[in-house]
Amino acid sequence: MSLFSVLTKKKNAGADGPEEDEMGFFDHLEVLRWHIIRSVLAILVLAIVFFTMKSFTFDTIVFGPKKPGFITYKLICDISPAICFSPPELNLITREMGEQFFIHMKVAFWLGLISSFPYIFWEFWRFIKPGLYKTEQKAVRGIVLYCSFLFFTGVAFGYYIIAPFAITWLGSYTVGTEAENSPTLASYVNYMTMFTLPTAILFELPIVAYFLGKVGLITSSFMRQYRRHAIVIIFIFAGILTPPDVITQMLIGTPMILLYEISIRVVKNIEKKNKAIVPVND
């Protein structure tokens, strides 16, 4: 069933029908336009907030994982001195006039986008919801909460786990005494973006599996049968979306395998519910 056909179902088609009367294609475009406008405004408002809070945005958030006092380093050192480590001293530089200003704007935008994700998804859900039947709405109840939880869990994992390990390893790796690491601010910000946003998106795997299982495109037996293939694909994606080093790929790939196993359970539960409502023929 296409998105347009879902959105143009009639309210009086039955007691289980959609919530609104039939609308034309351009009517839906107008509704969608306002959802997009409100989402963009939410991003801009939060981006402006982060832009004005320059010290908090950079000294606390962006530069946090490169500081020895970052919470991840403290917790690991408290667990055991044998595994204690701290990041190397990285003196970030810029090479062009105005570069710091434009990076400031870029960082504010990304933080605004990340912070406004629940609202953006809620706007998307408000656009889709009227075209769904009551049973369909019930099946995805709490979808905004679940998606937001997984998204921010992915961001936190990338920020508190991947970033400290990757910064320590990449920042201290050298090919010899004749070369020292002097990364640019732009390079550091790009890496921090790669550590968090792709991870947040990948953490939505159980949600994607839920919808694919709901429409019958995948089954739990299919996912178990091709588990090894999925693991290979996971690490390939980890290599594409993150810096090309084994440690970062392992840090992303390992929780993704766990999420894949959770996705199998999610699809299995869908199959059990579907079997429970199928009428038994005499």
Short mmCIF file of C-alpha atoms in Angstrom, two decimals:
data_model
loop_
_atom_site.label_atom_id
_atom_site.label_comp_id
_atom_site.label_asym_id
_atom_site.label_seq_id
_atom_site.Cartn_x
_atom_site.Cartn_y
_atom_site.Cartn_z
CA MET A 1 0.00 0.00 0.00
CA SER A 2 1.44 3.37 -1.03
CA LEU A 3 1.78 6.33 1.31
CA PHE A 4 -0.68 8.33 -0.81
CA SER A 5 -3.31 5.59 -0.62
CA VAL A 6 -2.88 5.38 3.13
CA LEU A 7 -3.38 9.12 3.49
CA THR A 8 -6.48 9.28 1.27
CA LYS A 9 -8.61 6.63 2.99
CA LYS A 10 -12.06 7.83 3.98
CA LYS A 11 -13.25 8.34 7.50
CA ASN A 12 -16.68 6.84 6.89
CA ALA A 13 -15.25 3.62 5.50
CA GLY A 14 -16.21 1.94 8.75
CA ALA A 15 -15.90 2.11 12.50
CA ASP A 16 -12.25 1.28 12.17
CA GLY A 17 -11.59 3.93 9.53
CA PRO A 18 -9.07 6.74 9.53
CA GLU A 19 -9.63 9.89 11.54
CA GLU A 20 -10.12 12.39 8.70
CA ASP A 21 -12.11 12.81 5.50
CA GLU A 22 -10.59 12.18 2.12
CA MET A 23 -8.08 14.84 1.04
CA GLY A 24 -6.51 15.56 -2.30
CA PHE A 25 -2.85 15.19 -3.11
CA PHE A 26 -2.14 18.93 -2.98
CA ASP A 27 -4.09 19.24 0.29
CA HIS A 28 -1.71 16.71 1.80
CA LEU A 29 1.26 18.59 0.41
CA GLU A 30 0.01 21.73 2.16
CA VAL A 31 -0.39 19.86 5.45
CA LEU A 32 3.05 18.31 5.03
CA ARG A 33 4.54 21.73 4.29
CA TRP A 34 3.39 23.07 7.66
CA HIS A 35 4.71 20.01 9.48
CA ILE A 36 8.09 20.61 7.82
CA ILE A 37 8.00 24.34 8.61
CA ARG A 38 7.31 23.68 12.30
CA SER A 39 10.09 21.08 12.41
CA VAL A 40 12.58 23.47 10.80
CA LEU A 41 11.57 26.21 13.24
CA ALA A 42 12.17 23.85 16.16
CA ILE A 43 15.65 23.08 14.84
CA LEU A 44 16.43 26.77 14.32
CA VAL A 45 15.20 27.80 17.78
CA LEU A 46 17.33 25.17 19.52
CA ALA A 47 20.26 25.91 17.22
CA ILE A 48 20.10 29.57 18.22
CA VAL A 49 20.05 28.54 21.88
CA PHE A 50 23.18 26.41 21.46
CA PHE A 51 24.83 29.14 19.37
CA THR A 52 24.36 31.75 22.10
CA MET A 53 25.62 29.32 24.77
CA LYS A 54 29.07 29.11 23.18
CA SER A 55 31.02 28.12 26.27
CA PHE A 56 28.61 25.33 27.22
CA THR A 57 28.30 24.12 23.62
CA PHE A 58 32.03 23.77 23.02
CA ASP A 59 33.82 23.56 26.38
CA THR A 60 31.27 21.20 27.93
CA ILE A 61 29.70 19.27 25.06
CA VAL A 62 32.00 19.26 22.03
CA PHE A 63 35.37 19.29 23.81
CA GLY A 64 34.21 17.12 26.73
CA PRO A 65 35.46 13.75 25.41
CA LYS A 66 38.98 15.14 24.79
CA LYS A 67 39.42 16.22 28.40
CA PRO A 68 41.01 13.88 31.00
CA GLY A 69 38.25 14.76 33.47
CA PHE A 70 35.50 13.39 31.21
CA ILE A 71 33.15 11.03 33.05
CA THR A 72 34.01 7.99 30.89
CA TYR A 73 37.70 8.16 31.78
CA LYS A 74 36.88 8.61 35.47
CA LEU A 75 34.53 5.61 35.57
CA ILE A 76 36.99 3.33 33.78
CA CYS A 77 39.83 4.38 36.07
CA ASP A 78 37.61 3.82 39.12
CA ILE A 79 36.86 0.27 37.93
CA SER A 80 40.51 -0.73 37.75
CA PRO A 81 43.84 1.10 37.39
CA ALA A 82 44.90 -1.64 34.98
CA ILE A 83 42.45 -0.44 32.33
CA CYS A 84 42.71 3.25 33.15
CA PHE A 85 43.49 5.54 30.24
CA SER A 86 43.22 9.20 29.35
CA PRO A 87 43.14 11.11 26.06
CA PRO A 88 46.27 12.70 24.59
CA GLU A 89 46.63 16.45 24.64
CA LEU A 90 45.17 17.68 21.37
CA ASN A 91 45.71 21.31 20.41
CA LEU A 92 43.04 21.96 17.82
CA ILE A 93 43.82 24.51 15.14
CA THR A 94 42.00 26.41 12.40
CA ARG A 95 43.59 27.46 9.13
CA GLU A 96 41.19 29.95 7.56
CA MET A 97 39.64 33.29 8.48
CA GLY A 98 36.13 32.88 9.85
CA GLU A 99 36.47 29.11 10.08
CA GLN A 100 35.64 29.03 13.78
CA PHE A 101 32.50 31.09 13.19
CA PHE A 102 31.20 28.73 10.51
CA ILE A 103 32.06 25.69 12.62
CA HIS A 104 30.20 27.34 15.49
CA MET A 105 27.12 27.61 13.26
CA LYS A 106 27.52 24.02 12.06
CA VAL A 107 27.78 22.62 15.58
CA ALA A 108 24.77 24.65 16.73
CA PHE A 109 22.74 23.26 13.83
CA TRP A 110 23.65 19.64 14.56
CA LEU A 111 22.89 20.04 18.26
CA GLY A 112 19.60 21.71 17.38
CA LEU A 113 18.74 18.82 15.07
CA ILE A 114 19.60 16.18 17.64
CA SER A 115 17.75 17.93 20.47
CA SER A 116 14.62 18.47 18.40
CA PHE A 117 14.40 14.88 17.14
CA PRO A 118 11.41 13.92 19.35
CA TYR A 119 9.46 16.93 18.12
CA ILE A 120 10.40 16.32 14.47
CA PHE A 121 9.31 12.70 14.71
CA TRP A 122 6.13 13.75 16.50
CA GLU A 123 5.32 16.10 13.60
CA PHE A 124 5.95 13.25 11.16
CA TRP A 125 3.69 11.00 13.22
CA ARG A 126 0.93 13.63 13.25
CA PHE A 127 1.08 13.70 9.46
CA ILE A 128 0.84 9.92 9.09
CA LYS A 129 -1.57 9.12 11.94
CA PRO A 130 -4.85 10.41 10.41
CA GLY A 131 -4.47 7.99 7.50
CA LEU A 132 -4.18 4.93 9.75
CA TYR A 133 -6.98 2.73 11.01
CA LYS A 134 -7.63 2.55 14.75
CA THR A 135 -6.07 -0.91 14.95
CA GLU A 136 -2.98 0.36 13.12
CA GLN A 137 -2.68 3.31 15.49
CA LYS A 138 -2.99 0.99 18.46
CA ALA A 139 -0.26 -1.27 17.09
CA VAL A 140 2.25 1.60 17.01
CA ARG A 141 1.19 3.31 20.23
CA GLY A 142 4.15 4.97 21.91
CA ILE A 143 6.19 4.99 18.69
CA VAL A 144 7.44 8.55 19.29
CA LEU A 145 8.67 7.61 22.77
CA TYR A 146 10.37 4.40 21.61
CA CYS A 147 12.07 6.05 18.62
CA SER A 148 13.26 8.97 20.74
CA PHE A 149 14.59 6.63 23.43
CA LEU A 150 16.57 4.56 20.92
CA PHE A 151 17.81 7.69 19.14
CA PHE A 152 19.16 9.33 22.30
CA THR A 153 20.56 6.01 23.51
CA GLY A 154 22.53 5.85 20.27
CA VAL A 155 23.72 9.44 20.69
CA ALA A 156 24.78 8.73 24.28
CA PHE A 157 26.58 5.54 23.27
CA GLY A 158 28.48 7.36 20.55
CA TYR A 159 29.31 10.30 22.81
CA TYR A 160 30.23 8.49 26.04
CA ILE A 161 31.66 5.23 24.68
CA ILE A 162 32.81 5.52 21.07
CA ALA A 163 34.18 9.07 21.21
CA PRO A 164 36.53 8.64 24.23
CA PHE A 165 38.03 5.39 22.93
CA ALA A 166 38.34 6.65 19.35
CA ILE A 167 39.81 10.01 20.35
CA THR A 168 42.37 8.33 22.61
CA TRP A 169 43.41 5.81 19.99
CA LEU A 170 43.35 8.04 16.91
CA GLY A 171 44.77 11.05 18.75
CA SER A 172 47.74 9.15 20.16
CA TYR A 173 48.57 7.06 17.09
CA THR A 174 51.74 8.15 15.32
CA VAL A 175 53.96 6.72 12.59
CA GLY A 176 57.14 8.02 14.18
CA THR A 177 58.77 10.77 16.19
CA GLU A 178 59.01 13.08 13.19
CA ALA A 179 55.24 13.59 13.04
CA GLU A 180 52.87 14.81 15.73
CA ASN A 181 49.11 15.10 15.77
CA SER A 182 47.73 18.61 15.34
CA PRO A 183 44.15 18.04 14.19
CA THR A 184 42.02 20.87 12.91
CA LEU A 185 38.88 21.95 14.69
CA ALA A 186 36.87 21.00 11.60
CA SER A 187 38.34 17.49 11.65
CA TYR A 188 37.52 17.04 15.33
CA VAL A 189 33.94 18.25 14.89
CA ASN A 190 33.43 15.98 11.88
CA TYR A 191 34.63 12.99 13.87
CA MET A 192 32.36 13.85 16.79
CA THR A 193 29.46 14.03 14.34
CA MET A 194 30.37 10.61 12.93
CA PHE A 195 30.60 9.16 16.43
CA THR A 196 27.06 10.21 17.37
CA LEU A 197 24.58 10.74 14.52
CA PRO A 198 25.19 7.50 12.56
CA THR A 199 25.08 5.56 15.82
CA ALA A 200 21.77 7.17 16.74
CA ILE A 201 20.30 6.18 13.37
CA LEU A 202 21.63 2.61 13.59
CA PHE A 203 20.07 2.23 17.03
CA GLU A 204 16.64 2.52 15.37
CA LEU A 205 17.07 -1.04 14.02
CA PRO A 206 14.41 -2.61 16.30
CA ILE A 207 11.86 -0.03 15.11
CA VAL A 208 12.68 -0.74 11.46
CA ALA A 209 12.45 -4.48 12.13
CA TYR A 210 9.07 -3.99 13.81
CA PHE A 211 7.54 -2.31 10.76
CA LEU A 212 9.13 -4.74 8.30
CA GLY A 213 7.83 -7.62 10.37
CA LYS A 214 4.41 -6.01 10.65
CA VAL A 215 3.98 -5.86 6.86
CA GLY A 216 5.44 -9.34 6.41
CA LEU A 217 8.66 -8.39 4.62
CA ILE A 218 10.82 -10.22 7.16
CA THR A 219 10.31 -13.10 9.60
CA SER A 220 12.20 -14.16 12.70
CA SER A 221 13.27 -17.40 11.00
CA PHE A 222 14.62 -15.39 8.05
CA MET A 223 16.60 -13.14 10.39
CA ARG A 224 18.04 -16.14 12.25
CA GLN A 225 18.91 -17.91 9.00
CA TYR A 226 20.84 -14.92 7.69
CA ARG A 227 22.32 -13.83 11.01
CA ARG A 228 25.92 -14.27 9.81
CA HIS A 229 25.23 -12.24 6.68
CA ALA A 230 23.65 -9.53 8.82
CA ILE A 231 26.70 -9.38 11.08
CA VAL A 232 28.96 -8.87 8.07
CA ILE A 233 26.67 -6.11 6.76
CA ILE A 234 26.62 -4.47 10.20
CA PHE A 235 30.40 -4.22 10.30
CA ILE A 236 30.51 -2.98 6.71
CA PHE A 237 28.09 -0.20 7.62
CA ALA A 238 30.11 0.52 10.76
CA GLY A 239 33.18 0.89 8.57
CA ILE A 240 31.41 3.21 6.14
CA LEU A 241 29.74 5.45 8.71
CA THR A 242 32.68 5.76 11.11
CA PRO A 243 36.42 6.45 10.94
CA PRO A 244 38.35 3.60 9.26
CA ASP A 245 39.79 1.98 12.35
CA VAL A 246 39.03 -1.43 13.83
CA ILE A 247 38.39 -0.19 17.37
CA THR A 248 35.60 2.20 16.37
CA GLN A 249 34.04 -0.41 14.09
CA MET A 250 34.03 -2.95 16.94
CA LEU A 251 32.54 -0.42 19.35
CA ILE A 252 29.64 0.22 16.96
CA GLY A 253 29.30 -3.31 15.58
CA THR A 254 29.01 -5.04 18.96
CA PRO A 255 25.88 -3.21 20.21
CA MET A 256 24.40 -3.46 16.71
CA ILE A 257 24.62 -7.25 16.92
CA LEU A 258 22.78 -7.06 20.25
CA LEU A 259 20.14 -4.82 18.67
CA TYR A 260 19.82 -7.32 15.83
CA GLU A 261 19.07 -10.07 18.34
CA ILE A 262 16.52 -7.80 20.01
CA SER A 263 14.97 -7.18 16.59
CA ILE A 264 14.56 -10.93 16.12
CA ARG A 265 12.61 -11.08 19.37
CA VAL A 266 10.49 -8.11 18.29
CA VAL A 267 9.56 -9.81 15.00
CA LYS A 268 8.93 -13.09 16.85
CA ASN A 269 6.46 -11.36 19.16
CA ILE A 270 4.65 -9.92 16.13
CA GLU A 271 4.33 -13.42 14.67
CA LYS A 272 2.91 -14.75 17.94
CA LYS A 273 0.31 -11.99 18.05
CA ASN A 274 -0.65 -12.59 14.43
CA LYS A 275 -1.14 -16.30 15.09
CA ALA A 276 -3.27 -15.53 18.13
CA ILE A 277 -5.77 -13.47 16.11
CA VAL A 278 -5.99 -15.81 13.11
CA PRO A 279 -9.36 -17.63 13.29
CA VAL A 280 -9.19 -21.40 13.41
CA ASN A 281 -11.24 -23.12 10.65
CA ASP A 282 -13.19 -26.19 11.58
#
